[in-house]
mmCIF file of C-alpha atoms in Angstrom:
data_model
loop_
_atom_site.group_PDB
_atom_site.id
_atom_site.type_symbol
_atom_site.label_atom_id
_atom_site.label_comp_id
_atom_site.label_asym_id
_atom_site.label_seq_id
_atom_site.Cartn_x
_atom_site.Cartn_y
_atom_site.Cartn_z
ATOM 1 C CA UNK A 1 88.329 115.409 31.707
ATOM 2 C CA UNK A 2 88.087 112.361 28.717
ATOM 3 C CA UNK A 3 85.009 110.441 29.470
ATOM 4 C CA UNK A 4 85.689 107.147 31.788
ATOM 5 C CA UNK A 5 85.633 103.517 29.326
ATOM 6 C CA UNK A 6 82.898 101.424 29.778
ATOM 7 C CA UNK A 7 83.634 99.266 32.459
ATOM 8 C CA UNK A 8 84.417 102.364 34.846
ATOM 9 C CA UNK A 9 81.727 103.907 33.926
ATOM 10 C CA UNK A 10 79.618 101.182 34.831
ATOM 11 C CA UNK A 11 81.495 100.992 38.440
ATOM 12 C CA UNK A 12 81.490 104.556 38.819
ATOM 13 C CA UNK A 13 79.148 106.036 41.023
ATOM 14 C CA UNK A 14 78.638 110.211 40.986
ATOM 15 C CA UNK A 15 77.571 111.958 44.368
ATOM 16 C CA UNK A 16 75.788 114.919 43.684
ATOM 17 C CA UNK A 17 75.768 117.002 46.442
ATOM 18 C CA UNK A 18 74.658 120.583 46.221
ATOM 19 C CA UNK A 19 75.745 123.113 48.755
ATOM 20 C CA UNK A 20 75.554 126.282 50.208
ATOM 21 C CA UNK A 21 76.369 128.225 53.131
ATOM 22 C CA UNK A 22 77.641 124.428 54.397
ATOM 23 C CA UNK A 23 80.928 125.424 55.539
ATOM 24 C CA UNK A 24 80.285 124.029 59.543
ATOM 25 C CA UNK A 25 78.906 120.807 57.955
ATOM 26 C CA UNK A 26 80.413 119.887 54.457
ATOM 27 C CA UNK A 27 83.491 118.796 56.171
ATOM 28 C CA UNK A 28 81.814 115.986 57.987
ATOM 29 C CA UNK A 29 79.832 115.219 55.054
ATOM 30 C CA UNK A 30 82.607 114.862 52.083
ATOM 31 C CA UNK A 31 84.520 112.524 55.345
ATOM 32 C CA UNK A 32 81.975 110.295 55.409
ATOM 33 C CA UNK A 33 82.289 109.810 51.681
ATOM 34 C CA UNK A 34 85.906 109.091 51.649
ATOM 35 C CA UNK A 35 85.224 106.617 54.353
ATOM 36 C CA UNK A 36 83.519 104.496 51.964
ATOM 37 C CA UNK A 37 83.834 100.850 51.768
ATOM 38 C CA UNK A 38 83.231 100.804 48.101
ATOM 39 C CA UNK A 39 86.311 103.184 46.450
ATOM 40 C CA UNK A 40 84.658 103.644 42.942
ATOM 41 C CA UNK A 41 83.121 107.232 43.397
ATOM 42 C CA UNK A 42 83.193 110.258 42.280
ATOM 43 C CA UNK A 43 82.113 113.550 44.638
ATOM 44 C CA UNK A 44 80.754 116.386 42.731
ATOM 45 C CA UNK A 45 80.215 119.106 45.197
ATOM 46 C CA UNK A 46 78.055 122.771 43.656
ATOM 47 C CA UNK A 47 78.883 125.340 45.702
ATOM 48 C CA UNK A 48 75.800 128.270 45.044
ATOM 49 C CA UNK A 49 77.924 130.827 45.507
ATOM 50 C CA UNK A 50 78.311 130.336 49.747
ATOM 51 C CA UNK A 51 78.989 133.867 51.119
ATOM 52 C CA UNK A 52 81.286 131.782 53.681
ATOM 53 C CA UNK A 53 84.009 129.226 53.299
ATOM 54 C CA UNK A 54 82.626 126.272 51.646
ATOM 55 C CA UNK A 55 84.612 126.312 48.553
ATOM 56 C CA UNK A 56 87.569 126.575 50.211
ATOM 57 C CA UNK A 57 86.740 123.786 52.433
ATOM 58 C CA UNK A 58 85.758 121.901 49.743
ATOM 59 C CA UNK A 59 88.890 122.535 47.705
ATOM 60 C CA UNK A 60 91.409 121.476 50.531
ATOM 61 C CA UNK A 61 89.616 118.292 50.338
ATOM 62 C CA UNK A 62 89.775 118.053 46.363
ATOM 63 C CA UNK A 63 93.579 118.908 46.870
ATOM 64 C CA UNK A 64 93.632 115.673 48.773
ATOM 65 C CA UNK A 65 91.461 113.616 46.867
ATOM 66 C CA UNK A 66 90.717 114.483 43.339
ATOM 67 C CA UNK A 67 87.768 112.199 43.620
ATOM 68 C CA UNK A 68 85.835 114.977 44.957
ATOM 69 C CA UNK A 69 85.435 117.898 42.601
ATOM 70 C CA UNK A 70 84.296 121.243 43.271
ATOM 71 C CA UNK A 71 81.512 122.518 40.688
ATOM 72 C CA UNK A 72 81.639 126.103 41.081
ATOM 73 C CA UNK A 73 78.463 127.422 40.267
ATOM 74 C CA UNK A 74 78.584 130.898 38.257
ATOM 75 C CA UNK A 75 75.331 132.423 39.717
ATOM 76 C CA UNK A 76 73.171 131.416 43.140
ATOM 77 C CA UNK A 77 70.411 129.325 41.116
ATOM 78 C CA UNK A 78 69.008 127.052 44.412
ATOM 79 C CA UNK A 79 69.516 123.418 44.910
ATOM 80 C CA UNK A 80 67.800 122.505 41.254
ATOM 81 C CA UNK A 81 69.639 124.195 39.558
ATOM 82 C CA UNK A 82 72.975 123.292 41.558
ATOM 83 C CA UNK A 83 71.985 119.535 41.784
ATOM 84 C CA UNK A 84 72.081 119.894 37.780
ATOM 85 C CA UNK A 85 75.481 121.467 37.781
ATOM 86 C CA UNK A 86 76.904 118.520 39.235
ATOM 87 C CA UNK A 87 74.728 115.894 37.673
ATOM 88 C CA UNK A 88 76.379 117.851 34.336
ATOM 89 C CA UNK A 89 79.466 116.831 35.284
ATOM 90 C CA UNK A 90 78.826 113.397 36.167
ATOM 91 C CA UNK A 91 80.575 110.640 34.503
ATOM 92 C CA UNK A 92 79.009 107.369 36.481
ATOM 93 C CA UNK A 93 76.173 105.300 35.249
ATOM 94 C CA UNK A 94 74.838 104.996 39.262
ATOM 95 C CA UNK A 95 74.039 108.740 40.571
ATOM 96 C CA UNK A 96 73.884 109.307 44.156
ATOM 97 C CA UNK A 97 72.397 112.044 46.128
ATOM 98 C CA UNK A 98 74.123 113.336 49.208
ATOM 99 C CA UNK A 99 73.029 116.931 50.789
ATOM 100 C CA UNK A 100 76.090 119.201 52.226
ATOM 101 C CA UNK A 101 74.533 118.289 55.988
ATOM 102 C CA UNK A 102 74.081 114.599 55.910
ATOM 103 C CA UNK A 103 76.229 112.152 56.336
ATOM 104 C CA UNK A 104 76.656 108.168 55.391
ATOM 105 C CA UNK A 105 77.311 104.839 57.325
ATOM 106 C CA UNK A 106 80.573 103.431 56.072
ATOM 107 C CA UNK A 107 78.935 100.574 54.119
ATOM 108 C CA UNK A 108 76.218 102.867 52.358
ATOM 109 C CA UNK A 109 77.316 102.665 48.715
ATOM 110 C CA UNK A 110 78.535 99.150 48.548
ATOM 111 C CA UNK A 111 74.970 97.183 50.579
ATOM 112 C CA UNK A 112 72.954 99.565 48.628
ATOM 113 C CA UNK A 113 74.682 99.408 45.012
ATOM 114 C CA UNK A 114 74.550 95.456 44.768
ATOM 115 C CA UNK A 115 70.753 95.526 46.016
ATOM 116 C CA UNK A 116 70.010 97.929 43.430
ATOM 117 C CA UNK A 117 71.671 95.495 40.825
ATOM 118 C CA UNK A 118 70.209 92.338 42.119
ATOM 119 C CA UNK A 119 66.288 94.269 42.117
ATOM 120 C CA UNK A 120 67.079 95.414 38.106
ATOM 121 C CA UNK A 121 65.072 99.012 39.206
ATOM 122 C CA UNK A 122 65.364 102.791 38.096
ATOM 123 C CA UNK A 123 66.027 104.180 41.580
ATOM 124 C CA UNK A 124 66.890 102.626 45.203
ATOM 125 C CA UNK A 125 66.654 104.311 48.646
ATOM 126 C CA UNK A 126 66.907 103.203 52.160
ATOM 127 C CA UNK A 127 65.943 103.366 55.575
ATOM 128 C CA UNK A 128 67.515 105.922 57.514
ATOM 129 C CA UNK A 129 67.759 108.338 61.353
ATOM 130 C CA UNK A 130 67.912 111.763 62.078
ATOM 131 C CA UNK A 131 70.115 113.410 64.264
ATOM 132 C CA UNK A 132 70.523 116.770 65.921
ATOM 133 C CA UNK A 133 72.486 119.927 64.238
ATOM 134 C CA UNK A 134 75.349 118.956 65.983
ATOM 135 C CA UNK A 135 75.189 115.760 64.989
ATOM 136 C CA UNK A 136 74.289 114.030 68.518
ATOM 137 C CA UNK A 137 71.353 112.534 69.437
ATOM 138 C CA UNK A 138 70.208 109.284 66.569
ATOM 139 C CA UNK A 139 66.441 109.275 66.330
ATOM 140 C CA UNK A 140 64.538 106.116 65.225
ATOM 141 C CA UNK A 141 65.118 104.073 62.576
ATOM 142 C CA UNK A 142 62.736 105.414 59.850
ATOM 143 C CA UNK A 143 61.729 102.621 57.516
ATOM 144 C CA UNK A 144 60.871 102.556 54.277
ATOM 145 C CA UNK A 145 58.555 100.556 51.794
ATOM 146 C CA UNK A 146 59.837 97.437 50.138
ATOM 147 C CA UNK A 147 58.770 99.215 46.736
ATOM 148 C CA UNK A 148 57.260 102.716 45.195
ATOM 149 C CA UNK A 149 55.503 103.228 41.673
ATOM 150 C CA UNK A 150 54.459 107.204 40.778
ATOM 151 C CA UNK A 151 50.674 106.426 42.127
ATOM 152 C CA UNK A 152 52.415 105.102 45.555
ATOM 153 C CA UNK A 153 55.221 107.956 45.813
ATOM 154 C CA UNK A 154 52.350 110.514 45.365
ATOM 155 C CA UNK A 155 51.171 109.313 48.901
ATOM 156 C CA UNK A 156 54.330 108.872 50.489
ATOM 157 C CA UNK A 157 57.009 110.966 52.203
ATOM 158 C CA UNK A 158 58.932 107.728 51.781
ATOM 159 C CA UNK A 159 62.153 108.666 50.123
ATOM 160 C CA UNK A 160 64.605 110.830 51.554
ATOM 161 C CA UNK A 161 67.353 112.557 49.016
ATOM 162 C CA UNK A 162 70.200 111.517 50.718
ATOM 163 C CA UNK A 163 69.438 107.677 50.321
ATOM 164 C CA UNK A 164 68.317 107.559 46.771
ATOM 165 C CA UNK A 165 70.640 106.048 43.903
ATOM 166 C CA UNK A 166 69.597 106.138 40.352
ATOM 167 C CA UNK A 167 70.706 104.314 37.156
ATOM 168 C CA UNK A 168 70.983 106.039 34.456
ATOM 169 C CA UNK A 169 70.928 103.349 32.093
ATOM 170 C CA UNK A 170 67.535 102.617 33.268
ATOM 171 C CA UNK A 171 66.300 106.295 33.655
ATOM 172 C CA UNK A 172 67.936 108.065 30.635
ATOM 173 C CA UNK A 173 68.733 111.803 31.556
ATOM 174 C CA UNK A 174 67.696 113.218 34.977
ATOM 175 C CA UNK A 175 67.505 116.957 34.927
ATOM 176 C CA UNK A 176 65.832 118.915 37.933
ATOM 177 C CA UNK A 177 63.313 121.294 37.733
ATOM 178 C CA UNK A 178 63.125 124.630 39.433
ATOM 179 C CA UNK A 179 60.494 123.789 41.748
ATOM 180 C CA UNK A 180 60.737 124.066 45.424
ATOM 181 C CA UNK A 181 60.511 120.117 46.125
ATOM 182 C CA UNK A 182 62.880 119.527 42.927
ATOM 183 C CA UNK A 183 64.160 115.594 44.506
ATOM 184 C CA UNK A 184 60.543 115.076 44.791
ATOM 185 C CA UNK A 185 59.258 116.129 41.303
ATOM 186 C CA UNK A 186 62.569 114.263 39.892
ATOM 187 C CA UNK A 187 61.292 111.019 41.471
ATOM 188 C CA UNK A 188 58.153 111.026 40.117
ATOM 189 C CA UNK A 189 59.143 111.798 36.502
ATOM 190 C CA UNK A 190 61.381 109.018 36.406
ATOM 191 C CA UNK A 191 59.021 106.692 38.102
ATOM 192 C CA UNK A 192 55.584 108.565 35.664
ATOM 193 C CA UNK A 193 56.404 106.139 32.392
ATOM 194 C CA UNK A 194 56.430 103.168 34.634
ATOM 195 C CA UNK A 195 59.475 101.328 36.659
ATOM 196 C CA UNK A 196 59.616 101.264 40.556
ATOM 197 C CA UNK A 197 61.874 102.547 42.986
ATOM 198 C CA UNK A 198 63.311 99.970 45.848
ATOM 199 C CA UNK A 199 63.279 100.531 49.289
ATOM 200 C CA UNK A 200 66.220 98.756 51.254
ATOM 201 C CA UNK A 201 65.306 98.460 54.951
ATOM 202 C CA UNK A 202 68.688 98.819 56.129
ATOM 203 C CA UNK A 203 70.287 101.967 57.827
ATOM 204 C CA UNK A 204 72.759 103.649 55.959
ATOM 205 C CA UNK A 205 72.469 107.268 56.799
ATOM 206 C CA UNK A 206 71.937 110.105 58.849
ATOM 207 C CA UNK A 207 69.720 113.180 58.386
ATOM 208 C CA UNK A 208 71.032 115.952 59.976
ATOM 209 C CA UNK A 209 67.817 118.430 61.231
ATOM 210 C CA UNK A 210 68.899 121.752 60.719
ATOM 211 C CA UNK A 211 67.148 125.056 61.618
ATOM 212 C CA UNK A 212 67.200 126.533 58.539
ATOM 213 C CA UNK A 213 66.366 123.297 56.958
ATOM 214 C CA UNK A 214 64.750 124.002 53.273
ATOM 215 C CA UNK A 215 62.089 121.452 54.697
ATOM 216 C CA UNK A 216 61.666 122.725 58.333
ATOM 217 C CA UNK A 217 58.317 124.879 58.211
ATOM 218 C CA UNK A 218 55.835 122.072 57.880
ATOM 219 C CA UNK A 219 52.707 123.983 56.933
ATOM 220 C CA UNK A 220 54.986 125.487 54.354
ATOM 221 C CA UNK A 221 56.605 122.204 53.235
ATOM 222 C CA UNK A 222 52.625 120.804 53.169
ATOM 223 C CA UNK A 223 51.912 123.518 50.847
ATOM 224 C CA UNK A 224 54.374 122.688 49.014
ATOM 225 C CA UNK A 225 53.285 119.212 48.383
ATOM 226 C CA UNK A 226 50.197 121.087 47.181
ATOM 227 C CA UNK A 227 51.251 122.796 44.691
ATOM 228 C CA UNK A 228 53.673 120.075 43.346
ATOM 229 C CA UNK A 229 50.146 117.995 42.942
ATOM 230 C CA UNK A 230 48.001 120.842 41.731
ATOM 231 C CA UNK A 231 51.132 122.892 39.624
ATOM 232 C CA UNK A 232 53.790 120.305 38.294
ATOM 233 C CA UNK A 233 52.092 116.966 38.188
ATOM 234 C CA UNK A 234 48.352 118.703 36.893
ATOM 235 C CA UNK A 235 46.334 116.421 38.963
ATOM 236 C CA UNK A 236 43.026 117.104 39.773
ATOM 237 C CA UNK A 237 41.280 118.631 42.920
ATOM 238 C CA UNK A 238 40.300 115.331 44.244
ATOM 239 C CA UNK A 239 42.731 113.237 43.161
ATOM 240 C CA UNK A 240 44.821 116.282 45.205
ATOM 241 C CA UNK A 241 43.136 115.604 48.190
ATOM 242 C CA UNK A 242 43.115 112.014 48.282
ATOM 243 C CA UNK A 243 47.240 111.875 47.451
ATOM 244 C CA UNK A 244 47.581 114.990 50.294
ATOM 245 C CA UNK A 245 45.632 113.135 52.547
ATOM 246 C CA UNK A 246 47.859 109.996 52.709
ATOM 247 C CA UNK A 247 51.080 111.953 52.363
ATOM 248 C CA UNK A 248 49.828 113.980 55.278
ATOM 249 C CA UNK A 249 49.224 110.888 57.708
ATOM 250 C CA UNK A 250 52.210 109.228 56.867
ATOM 251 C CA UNK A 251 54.016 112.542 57.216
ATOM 252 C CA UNK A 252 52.678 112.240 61.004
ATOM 253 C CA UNK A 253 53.352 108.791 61.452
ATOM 254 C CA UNK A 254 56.798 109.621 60.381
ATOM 255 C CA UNK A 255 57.976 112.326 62.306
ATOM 256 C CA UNK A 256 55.762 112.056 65.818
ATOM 257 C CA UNK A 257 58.782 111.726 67.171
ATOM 258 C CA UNK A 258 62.261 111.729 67.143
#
């Protein structure tokens, strides 16, 4: 595919979604993309090797609109490694990250793209709910902070991966690393030389809470946090503590309740 000229490019937003074993949910997912106000998109689905249908599923839909693209992945690598798949294949300036179980509101891309030009920053997100695996019951609206530098993400469990858009005129390359919380360490080296990231308090999607959600074993997930401190950012003990310590509270202010 030749590369897109400048003024697409510029337009052109790329959805990475990474996916596997999402057959019952990358249906609803990819729909809610197509149902986008704003039409300048691109879709750029990794499959991880699924042992059940979602590359077929996905390429029906590609048959019907070639703006989503199946990426499929030689080897199962895990979502950093499929999340740089598609971000290989991207050909926007704006990337946006959608996971193979959530969904957006209609008017996601389009309220949240001209914020993110009007604020001039490297990455936007926005508030959000949860729903149920079957996609019933909306929780609260979780909000989110008006703004986030690296010292402020470090304490905050702020940004959720299916809201965030990034511009990659302002960020340069974004690779992920092969760490369990790869969206998490990807923020924070963007945001590390300096730059915020936006919050827009508006709702524009919906979490679906899975079972077998990557994130769904909390002490695990804490633990996680840990090491991402201790391991991949090389802070020290107590500057460990104090970052777990306000992650951790606003981690229970967060999800108390549904």
């Amino acid at each position: 595919m030749s590369a897109p000229d400048a003024g697409t490019r510029d337009r052109l937003v790329s959805i990475v979604t990474p996916a596997f074993r999402a057959a019952s949910t990358i249906e609803a997912t990819i729909r809610s993309v197509i149902d986008q106000s704003y039409p300048h998109w691109e879709m750029l689905i990794a499959d991880d090797c699924s042992p059940d249908d979602t590359r077929d599923v996905v390429a029906r839909w590609s048959e019907r609109d070639p703006r989503v693209r199946l990426i499929a992945m030689p080897r199962n690598g895990g979502p950093a490694a499929a999340r740089n798949g598609a971000i290989a294949a991207a050909q926007g300036r704006w990337l946006a990250f959608l996971d193979a179980d959530d969904l957006w509101l209609p008017k996601k891309l389009e309220t949240q793209l001209a914020f993110h030009r009007s604020a001039g920053a490297k990455i936007s997100f926005t508030a959000f709910r949860r729903i149920a695996a079957d996609g019933s019951g909306e929780g609260h609206l979780i909000r989110v902070p008006s703004t986030l530098d690296y010292r402020g993400l470090l304490a905050n469990t702020a940004i959720a991966t299916s809201t965030v858009i990034v511009d990659c005129d302002a960020t340069g390359p974004v690779v992920m690393k092969k760490t369990y919380y790869d969206d998490f360490a990807c923020w924070l080296d963007i945001l590390r030389p300096g730059g915020v990231a936006v919050g827009l308090n508006e709702d524009l999607m919906r979490y679906r809470v899975m079972a077998a959600s990557v994130s769904r074993n909390k002490r695990n997930s804490a633990y996680q946090v840990w090491l991402a401190y201790r391991r991949v950012e090389k802070l020290g003990l107590l500057s460990s503590m104090r970052y777990f310590a306000a992650y951790a509270l606003r981690g229970l202010r967060k999800y108390r309740r549904f």
